[in-house]
Structures are given as C-alpha cells and as structure tokens.
Short mmCIF file of C-alpha atoms in Angstrom, two decimals:
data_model
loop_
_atom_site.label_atom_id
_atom_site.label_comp_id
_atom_site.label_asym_id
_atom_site.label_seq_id
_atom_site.Cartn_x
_atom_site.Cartn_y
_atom_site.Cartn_z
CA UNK A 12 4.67 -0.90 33.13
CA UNK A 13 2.50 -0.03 30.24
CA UNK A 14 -0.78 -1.77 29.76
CA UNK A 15 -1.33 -4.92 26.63
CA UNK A 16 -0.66 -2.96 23.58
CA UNK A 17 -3.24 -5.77 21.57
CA UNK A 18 -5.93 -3.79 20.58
CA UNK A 19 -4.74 0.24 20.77
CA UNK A 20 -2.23 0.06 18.24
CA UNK A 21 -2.64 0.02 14.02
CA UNK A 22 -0.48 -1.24 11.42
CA UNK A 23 -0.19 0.77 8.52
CA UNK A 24 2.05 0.88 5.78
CA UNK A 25 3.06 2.86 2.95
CA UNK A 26 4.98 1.52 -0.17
CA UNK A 27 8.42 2.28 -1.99
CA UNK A 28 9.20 2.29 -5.33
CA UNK A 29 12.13 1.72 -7.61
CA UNK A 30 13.07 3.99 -10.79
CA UNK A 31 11.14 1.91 -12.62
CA UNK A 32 8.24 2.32 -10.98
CA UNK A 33 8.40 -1.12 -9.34
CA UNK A 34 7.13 -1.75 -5.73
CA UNK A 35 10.40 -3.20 -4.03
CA UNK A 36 9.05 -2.59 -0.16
CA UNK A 37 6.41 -1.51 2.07
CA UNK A 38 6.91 0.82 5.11
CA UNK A 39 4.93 -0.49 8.13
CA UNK A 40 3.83 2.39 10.16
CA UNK A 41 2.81 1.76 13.98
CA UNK A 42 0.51 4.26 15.10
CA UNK A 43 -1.79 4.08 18.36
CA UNK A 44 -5.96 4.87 19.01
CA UNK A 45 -6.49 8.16 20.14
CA UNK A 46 -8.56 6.62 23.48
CA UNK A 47 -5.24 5.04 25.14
CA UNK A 48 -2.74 7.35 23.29
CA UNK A 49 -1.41 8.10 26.60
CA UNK A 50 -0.41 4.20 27.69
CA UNK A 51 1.84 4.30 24.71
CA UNK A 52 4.98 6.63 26.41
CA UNK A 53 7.73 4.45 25.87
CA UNK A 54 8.83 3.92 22.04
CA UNK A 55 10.58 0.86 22.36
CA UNK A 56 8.32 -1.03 24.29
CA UNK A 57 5.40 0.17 22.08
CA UNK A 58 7.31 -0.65 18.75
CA UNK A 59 8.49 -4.38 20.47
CA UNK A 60 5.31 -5.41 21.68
CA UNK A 61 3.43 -4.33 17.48
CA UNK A 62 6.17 -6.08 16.05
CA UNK A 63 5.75 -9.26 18.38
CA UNK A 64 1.80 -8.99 17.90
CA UNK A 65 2.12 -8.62 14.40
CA UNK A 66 4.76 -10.66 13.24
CA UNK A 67 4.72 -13.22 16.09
CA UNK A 68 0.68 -14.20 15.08
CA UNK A 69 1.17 -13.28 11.51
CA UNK A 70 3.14 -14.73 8.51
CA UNK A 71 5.67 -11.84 7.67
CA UNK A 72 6.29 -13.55 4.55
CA UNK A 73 2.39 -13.84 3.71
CA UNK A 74 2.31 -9.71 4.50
CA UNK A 75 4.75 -8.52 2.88
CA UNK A 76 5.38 -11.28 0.00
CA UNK A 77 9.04 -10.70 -2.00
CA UNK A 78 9.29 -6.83 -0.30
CA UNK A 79 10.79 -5.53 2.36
CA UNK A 80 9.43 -3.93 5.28
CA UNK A 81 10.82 -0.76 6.58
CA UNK A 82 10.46 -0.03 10.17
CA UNK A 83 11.37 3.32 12.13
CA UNK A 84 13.34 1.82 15.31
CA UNK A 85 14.90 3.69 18.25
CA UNK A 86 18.37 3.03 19.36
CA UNK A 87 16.87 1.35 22.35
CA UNK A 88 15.14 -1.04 20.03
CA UNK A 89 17.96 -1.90 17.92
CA UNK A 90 20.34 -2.69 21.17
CA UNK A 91 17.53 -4.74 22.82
CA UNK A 92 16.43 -8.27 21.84
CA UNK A 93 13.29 -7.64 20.34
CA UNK A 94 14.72 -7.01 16.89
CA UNK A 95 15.60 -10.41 16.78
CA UNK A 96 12.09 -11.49 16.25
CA UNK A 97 12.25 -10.32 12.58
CA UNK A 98 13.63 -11.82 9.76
CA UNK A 99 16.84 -9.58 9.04
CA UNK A 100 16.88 -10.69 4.92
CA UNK A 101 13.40 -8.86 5.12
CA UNK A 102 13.81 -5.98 7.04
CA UNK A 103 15.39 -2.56 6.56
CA UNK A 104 15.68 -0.86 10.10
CA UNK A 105 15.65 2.99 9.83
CA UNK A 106 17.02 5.31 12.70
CA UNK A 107 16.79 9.21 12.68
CA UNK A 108 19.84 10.73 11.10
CA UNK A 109 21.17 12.53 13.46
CA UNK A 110 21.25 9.49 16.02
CA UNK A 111 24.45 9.47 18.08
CA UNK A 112 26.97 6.77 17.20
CA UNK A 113 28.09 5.46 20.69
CA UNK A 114 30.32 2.17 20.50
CA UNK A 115 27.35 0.04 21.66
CA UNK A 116 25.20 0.69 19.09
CA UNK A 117 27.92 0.48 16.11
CA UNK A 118 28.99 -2.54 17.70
CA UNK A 119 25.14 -3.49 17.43
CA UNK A 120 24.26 -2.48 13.80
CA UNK A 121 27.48 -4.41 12.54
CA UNK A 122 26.01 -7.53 14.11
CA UNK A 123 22.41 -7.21 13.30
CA UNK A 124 24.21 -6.75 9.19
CA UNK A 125 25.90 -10.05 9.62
CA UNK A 126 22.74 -11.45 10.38
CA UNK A 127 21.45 -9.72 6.98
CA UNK A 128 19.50 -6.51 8.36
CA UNK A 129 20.00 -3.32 6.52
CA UNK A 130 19.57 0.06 8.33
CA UNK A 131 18.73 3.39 6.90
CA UNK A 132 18.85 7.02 8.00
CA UNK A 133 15.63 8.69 7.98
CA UNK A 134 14.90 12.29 8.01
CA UNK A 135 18.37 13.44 6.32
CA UNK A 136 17.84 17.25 5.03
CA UNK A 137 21.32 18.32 5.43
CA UNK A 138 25.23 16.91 5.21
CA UNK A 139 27.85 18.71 7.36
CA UNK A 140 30.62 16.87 9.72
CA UNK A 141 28.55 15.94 12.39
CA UNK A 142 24.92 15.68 10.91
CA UNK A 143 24.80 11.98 10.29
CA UNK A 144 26.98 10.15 13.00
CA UNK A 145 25.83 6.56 11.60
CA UNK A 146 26.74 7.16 8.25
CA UNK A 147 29.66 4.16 8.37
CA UNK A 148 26.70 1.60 9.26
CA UNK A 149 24.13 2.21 7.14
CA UNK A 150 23.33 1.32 3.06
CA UNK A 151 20.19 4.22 2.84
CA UNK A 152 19.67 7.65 2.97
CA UNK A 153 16.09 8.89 3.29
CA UNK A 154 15.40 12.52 2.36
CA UNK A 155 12.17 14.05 3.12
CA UNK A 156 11.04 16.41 -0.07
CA UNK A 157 8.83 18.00 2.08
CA UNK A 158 11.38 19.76 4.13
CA UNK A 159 13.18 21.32 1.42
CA UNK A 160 12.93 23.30 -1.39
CA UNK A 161 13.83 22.27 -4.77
CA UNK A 162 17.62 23.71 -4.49
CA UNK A 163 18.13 22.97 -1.61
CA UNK A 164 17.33 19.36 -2.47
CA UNK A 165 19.68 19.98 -6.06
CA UNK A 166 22.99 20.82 -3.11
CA UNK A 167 21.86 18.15 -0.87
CA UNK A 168 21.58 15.29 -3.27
CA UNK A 169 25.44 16.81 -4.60
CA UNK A 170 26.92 16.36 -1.44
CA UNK A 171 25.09 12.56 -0.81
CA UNK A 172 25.61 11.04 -4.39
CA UNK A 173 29.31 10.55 -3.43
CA UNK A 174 28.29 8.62 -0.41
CA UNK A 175 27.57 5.87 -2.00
CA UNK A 176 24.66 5.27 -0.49
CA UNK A 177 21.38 4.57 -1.42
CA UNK A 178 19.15 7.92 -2.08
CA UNK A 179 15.15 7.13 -1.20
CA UNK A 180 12.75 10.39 -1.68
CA UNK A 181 10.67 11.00 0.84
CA UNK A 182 6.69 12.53 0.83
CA UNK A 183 6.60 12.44 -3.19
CA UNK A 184 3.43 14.27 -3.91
CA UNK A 185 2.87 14.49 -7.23
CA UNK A 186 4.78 13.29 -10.59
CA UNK A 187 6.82 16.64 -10.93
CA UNK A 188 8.53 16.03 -7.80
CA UNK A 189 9.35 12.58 -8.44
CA UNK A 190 10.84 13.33 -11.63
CA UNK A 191 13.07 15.95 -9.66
CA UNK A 192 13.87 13.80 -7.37
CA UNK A 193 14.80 10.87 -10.24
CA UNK A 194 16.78 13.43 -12.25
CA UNK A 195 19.20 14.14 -9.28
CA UNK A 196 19.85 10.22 -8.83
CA UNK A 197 17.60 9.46 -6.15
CA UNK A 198 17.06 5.33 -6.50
CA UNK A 199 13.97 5.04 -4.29
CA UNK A 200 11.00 7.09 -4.25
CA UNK A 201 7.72 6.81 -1.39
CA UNK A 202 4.88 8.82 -1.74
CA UNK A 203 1.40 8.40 -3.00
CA UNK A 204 2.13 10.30 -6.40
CA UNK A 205 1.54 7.04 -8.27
CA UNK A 206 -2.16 6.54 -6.91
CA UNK A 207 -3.61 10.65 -7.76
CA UNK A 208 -4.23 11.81 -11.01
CA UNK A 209 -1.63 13.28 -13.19
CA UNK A 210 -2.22 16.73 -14.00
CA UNK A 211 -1.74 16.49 -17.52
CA UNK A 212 -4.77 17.86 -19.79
CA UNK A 213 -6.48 15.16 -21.89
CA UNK A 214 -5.53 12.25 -20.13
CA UNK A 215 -8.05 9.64 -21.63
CA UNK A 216 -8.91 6.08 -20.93
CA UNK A 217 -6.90 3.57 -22.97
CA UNK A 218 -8.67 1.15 -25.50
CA UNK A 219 -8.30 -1.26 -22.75
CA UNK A 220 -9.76 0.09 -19.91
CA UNK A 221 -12.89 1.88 -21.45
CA UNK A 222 -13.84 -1.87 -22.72
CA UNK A 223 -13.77 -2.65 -18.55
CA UNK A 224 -15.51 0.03 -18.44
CA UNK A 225 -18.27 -0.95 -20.16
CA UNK A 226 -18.04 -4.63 -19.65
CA UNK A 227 -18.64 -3.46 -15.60
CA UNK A 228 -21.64 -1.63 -16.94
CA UNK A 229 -22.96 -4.86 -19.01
CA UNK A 230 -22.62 -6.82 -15.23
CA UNK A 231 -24.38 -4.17 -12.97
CA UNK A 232 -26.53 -4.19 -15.71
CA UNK A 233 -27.37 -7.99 -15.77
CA UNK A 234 -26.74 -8.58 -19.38
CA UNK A 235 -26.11 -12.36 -21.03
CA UNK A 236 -23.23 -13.81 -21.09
CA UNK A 237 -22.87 -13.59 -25.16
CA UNK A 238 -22.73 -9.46 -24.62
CA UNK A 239 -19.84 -10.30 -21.88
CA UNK A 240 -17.87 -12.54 -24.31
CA UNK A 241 -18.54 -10.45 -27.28
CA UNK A 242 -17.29 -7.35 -25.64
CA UNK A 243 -13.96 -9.58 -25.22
CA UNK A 244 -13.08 -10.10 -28.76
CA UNK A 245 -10.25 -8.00 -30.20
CA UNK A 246 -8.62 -7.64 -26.69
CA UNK A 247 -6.36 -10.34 -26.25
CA UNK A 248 -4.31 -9.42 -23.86
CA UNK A 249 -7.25 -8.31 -22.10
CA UNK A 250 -8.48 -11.37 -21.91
CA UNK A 251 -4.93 -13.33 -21.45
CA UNK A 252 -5.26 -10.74 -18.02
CA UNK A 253 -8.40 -11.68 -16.80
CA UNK A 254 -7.92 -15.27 -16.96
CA UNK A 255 -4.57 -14.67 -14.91
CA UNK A 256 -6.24 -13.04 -12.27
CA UNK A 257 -9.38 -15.24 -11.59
CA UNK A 258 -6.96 -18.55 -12.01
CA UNK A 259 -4.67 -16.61 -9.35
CA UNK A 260 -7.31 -15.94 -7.08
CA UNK A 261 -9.67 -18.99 -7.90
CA UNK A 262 -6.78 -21.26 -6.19
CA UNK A 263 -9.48 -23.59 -4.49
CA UNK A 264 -10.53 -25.12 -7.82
CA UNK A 265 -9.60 -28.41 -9.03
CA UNK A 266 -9.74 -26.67 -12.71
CA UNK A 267 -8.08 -24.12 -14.51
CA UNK A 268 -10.30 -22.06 -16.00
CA UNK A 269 -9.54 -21.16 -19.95
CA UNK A 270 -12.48 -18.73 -21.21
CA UNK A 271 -14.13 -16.13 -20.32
CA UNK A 272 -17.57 -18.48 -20.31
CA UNK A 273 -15.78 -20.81 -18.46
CA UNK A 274 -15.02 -17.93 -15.79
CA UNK A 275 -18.34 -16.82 -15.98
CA UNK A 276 -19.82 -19.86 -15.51
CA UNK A 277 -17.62 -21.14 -13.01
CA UNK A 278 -16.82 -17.73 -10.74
CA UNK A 279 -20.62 -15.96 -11.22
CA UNK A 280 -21.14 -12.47 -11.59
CA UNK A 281 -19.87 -11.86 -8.78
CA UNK A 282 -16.13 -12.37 -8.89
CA UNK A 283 -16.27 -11.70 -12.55
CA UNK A 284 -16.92 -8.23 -11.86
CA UNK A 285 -14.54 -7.86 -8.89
CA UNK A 286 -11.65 -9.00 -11.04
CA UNK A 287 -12.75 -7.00 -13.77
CA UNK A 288 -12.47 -3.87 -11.65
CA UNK A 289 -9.31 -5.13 -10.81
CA UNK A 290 -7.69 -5.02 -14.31
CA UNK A 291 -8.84 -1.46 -14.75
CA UNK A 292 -5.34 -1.03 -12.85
CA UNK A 293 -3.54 -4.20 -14.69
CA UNK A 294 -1.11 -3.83 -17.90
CA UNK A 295 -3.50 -4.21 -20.84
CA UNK A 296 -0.87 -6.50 -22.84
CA UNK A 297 -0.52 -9.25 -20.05
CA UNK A 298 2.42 -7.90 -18.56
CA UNK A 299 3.54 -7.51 -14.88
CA UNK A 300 1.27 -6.59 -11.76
CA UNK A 301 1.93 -2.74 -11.25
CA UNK A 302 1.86 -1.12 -7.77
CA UNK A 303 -1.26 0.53 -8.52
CA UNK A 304 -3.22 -2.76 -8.91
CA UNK A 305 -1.88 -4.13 -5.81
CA UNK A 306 -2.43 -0.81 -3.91
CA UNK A 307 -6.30 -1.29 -5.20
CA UNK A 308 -6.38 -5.13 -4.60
CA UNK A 309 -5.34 -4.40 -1.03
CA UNK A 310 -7.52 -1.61 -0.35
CA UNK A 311 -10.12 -3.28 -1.86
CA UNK A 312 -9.88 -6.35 0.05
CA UNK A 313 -8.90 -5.07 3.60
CA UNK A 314 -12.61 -2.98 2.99
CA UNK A 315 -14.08 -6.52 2.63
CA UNK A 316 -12.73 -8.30 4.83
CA UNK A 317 -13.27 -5.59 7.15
CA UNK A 318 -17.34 -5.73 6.56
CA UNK A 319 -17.23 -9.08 7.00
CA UNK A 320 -15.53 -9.26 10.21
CA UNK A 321 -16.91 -6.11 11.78
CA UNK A 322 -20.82 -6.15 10.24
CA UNK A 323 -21.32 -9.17 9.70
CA UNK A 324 -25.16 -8.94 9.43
CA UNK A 325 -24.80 -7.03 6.52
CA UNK A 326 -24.52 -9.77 3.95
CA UNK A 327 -24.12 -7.65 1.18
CA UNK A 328 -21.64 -5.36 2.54
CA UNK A 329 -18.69 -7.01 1.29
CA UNK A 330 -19.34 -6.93 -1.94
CA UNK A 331 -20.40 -3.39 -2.16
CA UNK A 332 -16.88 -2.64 0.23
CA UNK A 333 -14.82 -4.81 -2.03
CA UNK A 334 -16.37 -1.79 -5.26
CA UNK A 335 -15.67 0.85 -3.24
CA UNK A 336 -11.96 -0.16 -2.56
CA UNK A 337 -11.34 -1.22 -6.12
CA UNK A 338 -12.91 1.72 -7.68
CA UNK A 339 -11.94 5.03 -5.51
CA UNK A 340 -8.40 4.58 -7.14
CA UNK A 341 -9.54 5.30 -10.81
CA UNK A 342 -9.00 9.16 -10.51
CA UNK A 343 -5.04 7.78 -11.25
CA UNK A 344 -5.85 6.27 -14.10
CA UNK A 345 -8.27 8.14 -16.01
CA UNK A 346 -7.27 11.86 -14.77
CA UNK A 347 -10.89 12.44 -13.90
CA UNK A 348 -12.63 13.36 -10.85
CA UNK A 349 -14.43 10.71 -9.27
CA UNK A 350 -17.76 11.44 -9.55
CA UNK A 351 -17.71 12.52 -13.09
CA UNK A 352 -16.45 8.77 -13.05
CA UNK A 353 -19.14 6.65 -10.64
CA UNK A 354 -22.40 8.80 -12.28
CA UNK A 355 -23.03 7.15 -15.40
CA UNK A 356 -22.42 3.75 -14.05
CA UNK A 357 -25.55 1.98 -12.24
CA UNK A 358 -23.96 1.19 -8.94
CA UNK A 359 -25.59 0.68 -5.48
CA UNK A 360 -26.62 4.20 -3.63
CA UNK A 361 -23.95 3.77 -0.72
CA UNK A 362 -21.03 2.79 -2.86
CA UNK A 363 -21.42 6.07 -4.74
CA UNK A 364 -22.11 8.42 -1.78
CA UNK A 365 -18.86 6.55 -0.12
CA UNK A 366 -17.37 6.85 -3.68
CA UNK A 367 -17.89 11.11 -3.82
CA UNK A 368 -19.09 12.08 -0.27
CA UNK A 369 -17.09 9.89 1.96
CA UNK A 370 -20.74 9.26 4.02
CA UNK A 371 -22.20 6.52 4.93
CA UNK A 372 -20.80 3.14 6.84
CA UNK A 373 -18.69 2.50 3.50
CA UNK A 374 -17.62 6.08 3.66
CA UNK A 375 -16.04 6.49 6.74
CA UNK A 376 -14.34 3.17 6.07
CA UNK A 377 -12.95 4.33 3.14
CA UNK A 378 -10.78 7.60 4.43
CA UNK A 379 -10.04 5.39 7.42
CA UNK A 380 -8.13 2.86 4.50
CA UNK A 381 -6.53 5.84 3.05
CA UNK A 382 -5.66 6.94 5.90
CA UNK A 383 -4.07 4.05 6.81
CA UNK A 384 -2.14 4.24 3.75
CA UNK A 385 -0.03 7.90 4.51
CA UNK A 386 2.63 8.23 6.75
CA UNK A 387 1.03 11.46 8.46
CA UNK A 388 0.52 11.34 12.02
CA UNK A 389 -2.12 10.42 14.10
CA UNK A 390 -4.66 12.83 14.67
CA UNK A 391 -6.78 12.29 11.68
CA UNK A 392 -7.11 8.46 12.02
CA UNK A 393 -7.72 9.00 15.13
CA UNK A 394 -10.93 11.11 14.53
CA UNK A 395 -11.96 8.81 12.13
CA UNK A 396 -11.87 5.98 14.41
CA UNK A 397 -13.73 7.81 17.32
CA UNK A 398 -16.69 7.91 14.02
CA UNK A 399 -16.65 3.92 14.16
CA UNK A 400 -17.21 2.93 17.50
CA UNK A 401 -15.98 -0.30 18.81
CA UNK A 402 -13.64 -0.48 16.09
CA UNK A 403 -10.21 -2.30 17.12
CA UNK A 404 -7.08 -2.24 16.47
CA UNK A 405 -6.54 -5.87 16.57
CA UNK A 406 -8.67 -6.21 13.85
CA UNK A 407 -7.15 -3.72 11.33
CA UNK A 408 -4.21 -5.05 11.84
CA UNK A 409 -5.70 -8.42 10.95
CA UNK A 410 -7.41 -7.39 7.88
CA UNK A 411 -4.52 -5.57 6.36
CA UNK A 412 -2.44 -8.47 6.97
CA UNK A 413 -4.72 -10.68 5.27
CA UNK A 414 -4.97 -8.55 2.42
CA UNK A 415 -1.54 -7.56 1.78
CA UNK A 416 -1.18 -11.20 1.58
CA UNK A 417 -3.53 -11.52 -1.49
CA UNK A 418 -2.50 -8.64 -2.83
CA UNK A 419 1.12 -10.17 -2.87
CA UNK A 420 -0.43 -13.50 -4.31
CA UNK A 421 -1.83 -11.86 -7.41
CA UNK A 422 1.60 -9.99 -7.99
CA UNK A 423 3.31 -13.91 -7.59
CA UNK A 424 0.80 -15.70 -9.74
CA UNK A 425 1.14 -13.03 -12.29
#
C-alpha cells in the first residue's frame, strides 16, 4: 500500500475559456514532489486520496467559485467510489480518448450523468471507427493543438463538428492559434495565450492604465493624498472600479467606502496600492472581472499568503510577494518586456530582481507559481521545489485554495 499522499502531492490548475473570452472552468492538475515521486505508482489511488485531501478539507465551492473543475480520471477512478466525493454539477471528468468502452464503465458514466457529472475525452488528434470508443457518453472533445499541424487540425475539426459535441482547444500558445482554433468552431479554448503579450507592434497602454501607472508611482513615492485624488478626476469608471474592488475585498468593514479619500483613509497605502495594481488588469469602464485579473489576483495572493505561511519572520515579505504576483503579468497588457516595465518605477530591490531575473526568495517563488499554472509535466516544478527546501505540498495546496477563493470573490462582488 502506498504511503499518506498529504504532503508529496500539488494542486495546480490551469483555466478554460469561452469564445468570448470568459473564464467558464479551471483544470486542476495533480502532480507529485520529485523526493517521493516513486510512492505515487498507482493513478487511482494517487488521484482519490488529492481529491479527498483537497476537496474533503477544502470548500470546492470557495476554490473554484461559479466554474467548473476539470479533472483527468482513469477508468479505475470513475468505476470506484471515490468519485462520489465530488460534487457532479461541478465537475467535468475527462478520460483519454482512446479508453476502451467495456459495459462496466458505460454502465458507470451513464450513472455518474444522472447524478449531473459531465465527462470529456482528452487527447483526441484523430477520428476513425475505433479511435474514440466513449464517444456515446461523453458531451466534450479535447484536442491538443500541439500535436497537430494547422491542417491537420482544419480535417480533424471537419470530421468532429458533426459530432455534436463540444470542441475545447488544447495548449493555445499564442493569439494566432486561438483564432485558428475559433475560426474552425472550437467552443472552448485552454492555454496561457491570454496572459503573454500579443505580438502586435505598437501595442500601447490605454488612457486608463497609464493613470495606474502613475498613480502606483505617486504611492511608492509617498505623495499626499490630494496628488492621489487629483490624479482620479476625469476617470470615472476608473474610479467606479476601484471602489468595487476595495468594497469587495474590504468585506470586514461595517462601512462602505464611497471615495477615493475615504479608501485612502480607511484601507492605508497599503491596500490602496495592491488594488490599484489590481485594476491595471480590470475593464477601465466598470465592466466585468476578466480572466486576466483573476489569473493576477490569484497569483498574486497565493505569493502572499505563501510568505506569510512559509517565512513568517519576514514581515514585509507579503507585501513585496503580493507586487511581484500582481505585477509579473503586465507584459499581457502593455506588449512590453518586463523590465523595460519595473525600471522606471521605484520599487523594492528584490521585487525587481524577482520581477526580471527570477533570483532571490521572491524569485524562485515566482516560476514555482507559474509553474504551477501550465499543464506541463513534472520535472521543472520539481527542480524548482528541490531550490526551496522544506517546502510542502500541503501547503501549496492550501494557499492556492485560499486564493482561488478570493480571486473568485472579486469576480462575484464585481
């Protein structure tokens, strides 16, 4: 029997978007520590005992808010009890494509649907009689761009769009492949195309965002308040945004706060400028939370509340993690590299060698979140792991939970 699982095995997750760009559902990704990777030989058990750990301790409605969670299962997972543990309405179950379909398991799949699961078909890169044996029993179709070639993907997505069935795109790199993908029909896309830069020349701040800009620079720079509220007027819907945000996550206060004075006064400089770098990602005319944001807001957060939990001592740390979260995502919106970014702004030495060199305690936490956030295997979390020693999987898990859940808050309050 395998050792406890508790503390050798990471939640990740990656997130999936509709044609519209929305986030409708997060793929949680179980992947083990590179010190016990051998006690983890038996898929099932390993995949039963995360799901318990992480579901059974944690709020699955706190993690993944109004999303769904995706989750790669074996056949031995779906037939056994341990799927029960999840909340069907919330969970997609996907099984490799070309999984046989014995009478046990269709038998299985139509039961776990009654109870309101849905199952997918990962890995699908080609359609002839006998590649996809569950096809009857399942509502989605995951292709993986990264296995074929952009004709091969044109006849593929010919012979699937009269399945009726649900196309989701696969390892999206970049915006020209998700277009691709959206002009052959494909309904879902996952990737991290939405978080890198565009590659289109020019790309500029908007009118918006460069008044963040400097309104970050007026806090790191200490300035009076008057500067702060002056640099406000003329952005309404700036403003209408930040006082969304620090109401949403100010929920311990017995007031609502209705200024920006009022949120200076009552937050500090602090917060002020934590939520500030937060609506760098935010729709400048008040509108809807955007995947981006909460992809920053969660990053951003799980840095913190790793800090806290891990180094402690550090009482500054936090804060300085929290900045480095929020702000390595602003290559996707201004086009720009980072450092040409970070230099002219007066921030702390170890947020901007984290920022451009990856160095540093802050650093190596940072391409440990990103890594977290790919659906690549192992072997590269695993060496950056080995760079943080005593660093626990139990604990990741804990602090992604956590801030997935305020991620999700600010998308509900907004």
């Amino acid at each position: 029997m395998n050792p406890p699982l508790d503390d050798d095995i990471f939640l990740a997750r990656q997130p999936i978007l509709d044609r519209d760009q929305k986030l409708i559902a997060y793929e949680l990704l179980f992947r083990s520590s590179g010190t016990d990777r051998a006690a983890v030989n038996d898929g099932r058990m390993a995949t039963a005992q995360v799901v318990a750990n992480a579901f059974g301790e944690m709020s699955l409605g706190d993690v993944l808010g109004q999303y769904k969670a995706y989750i790669n299962a074996t056949p031995d997972f779906v037939l056994g009890p341990e799927v029960e543990v999840l909340p069907g309405e919330s969970v997609v179950l996907e099984l490799p494509a070309d999984t046989p379909a014995d009478e046990r398991l269709v038998a299985r799949c139509r039961e776990l649907k009654e109870r309101g699961f849905t199952f997918a078909l990962g890995g699908v890169a080609q359609f002839a009689a006998n590649d996809l044996p569950l096809l009857a029993e399942v509502e989605i179709l995951k292709v993986d761009h990264q296995l074929l070639d952009n004709h091969q993907l044109f006849l593929l997505a010919c012979k699937l769009r009269p399945l009726q069935k649900k196309l989701l795109a696969e390892k999206i790199e970049d915006r020209a492949q998700m277009e691709h993908c959206f002009d052959l029909g494909f309904e879902y896309f996952q990737g991290y195309y939405f978080a890198r830069p565009t590659l289109i020349s020019g790309k500029k701040l908007t009118h918006s965002a460069m008044t963040v800009m400097r309104l970050l620079d007026l806090i790191l720079k200490d300035a009076d308040t008057s500067a702060l509220e002056r640099s406000f007027k003329g952005e309404p819907g700036l403003t209408l945004n930040l006082l969304r945000l620090t109401n949403s996550c100010a929920s311990g206060l017995s007031v609502r706060i209705g200024s920006v004075r009022h949120a200076i006064t009552i937050l500090g400089r602090n917060q002020l400028q934590r939520w500030l770098q937060l609506l760098l990602y935010a729709d400048p005319q008040g509108g809807e939370v955007g995947p981006l944001l909460q992809l920053a807001a969660t990053r951003g957060r799980f840095l913190e509340l790793v800090t806290q939990k891990f180094m402690p001592r550090q009482k500054d740390l936090p804060d300085r993690a929290f900045m480095v979260g929020i702000l390595s995502l602003l290559p996707a919106v201004t086009g720009q590299p980072i450092g040409d970014i970070v230099t002219p702004l007066p921030l702390p030495p170890d947020v901007k060698q984290a920022l451009v060199e990856y160095k540093g305690d802050l650093g190596r936490l940072l391409a440990l979140a990103e890594q977290l956030e790919k659906a690549d295997g192992d072997a590269t979390f695993d060496g950056l792991i080995a760079q943080i020693p005593g660093l626990r999987g139990a604990l990741l898990t804990e602090c992604l939970a956590q801030a997935m859940a305020w991620a999700n808050q600010l998308a509900r309050e907004n």
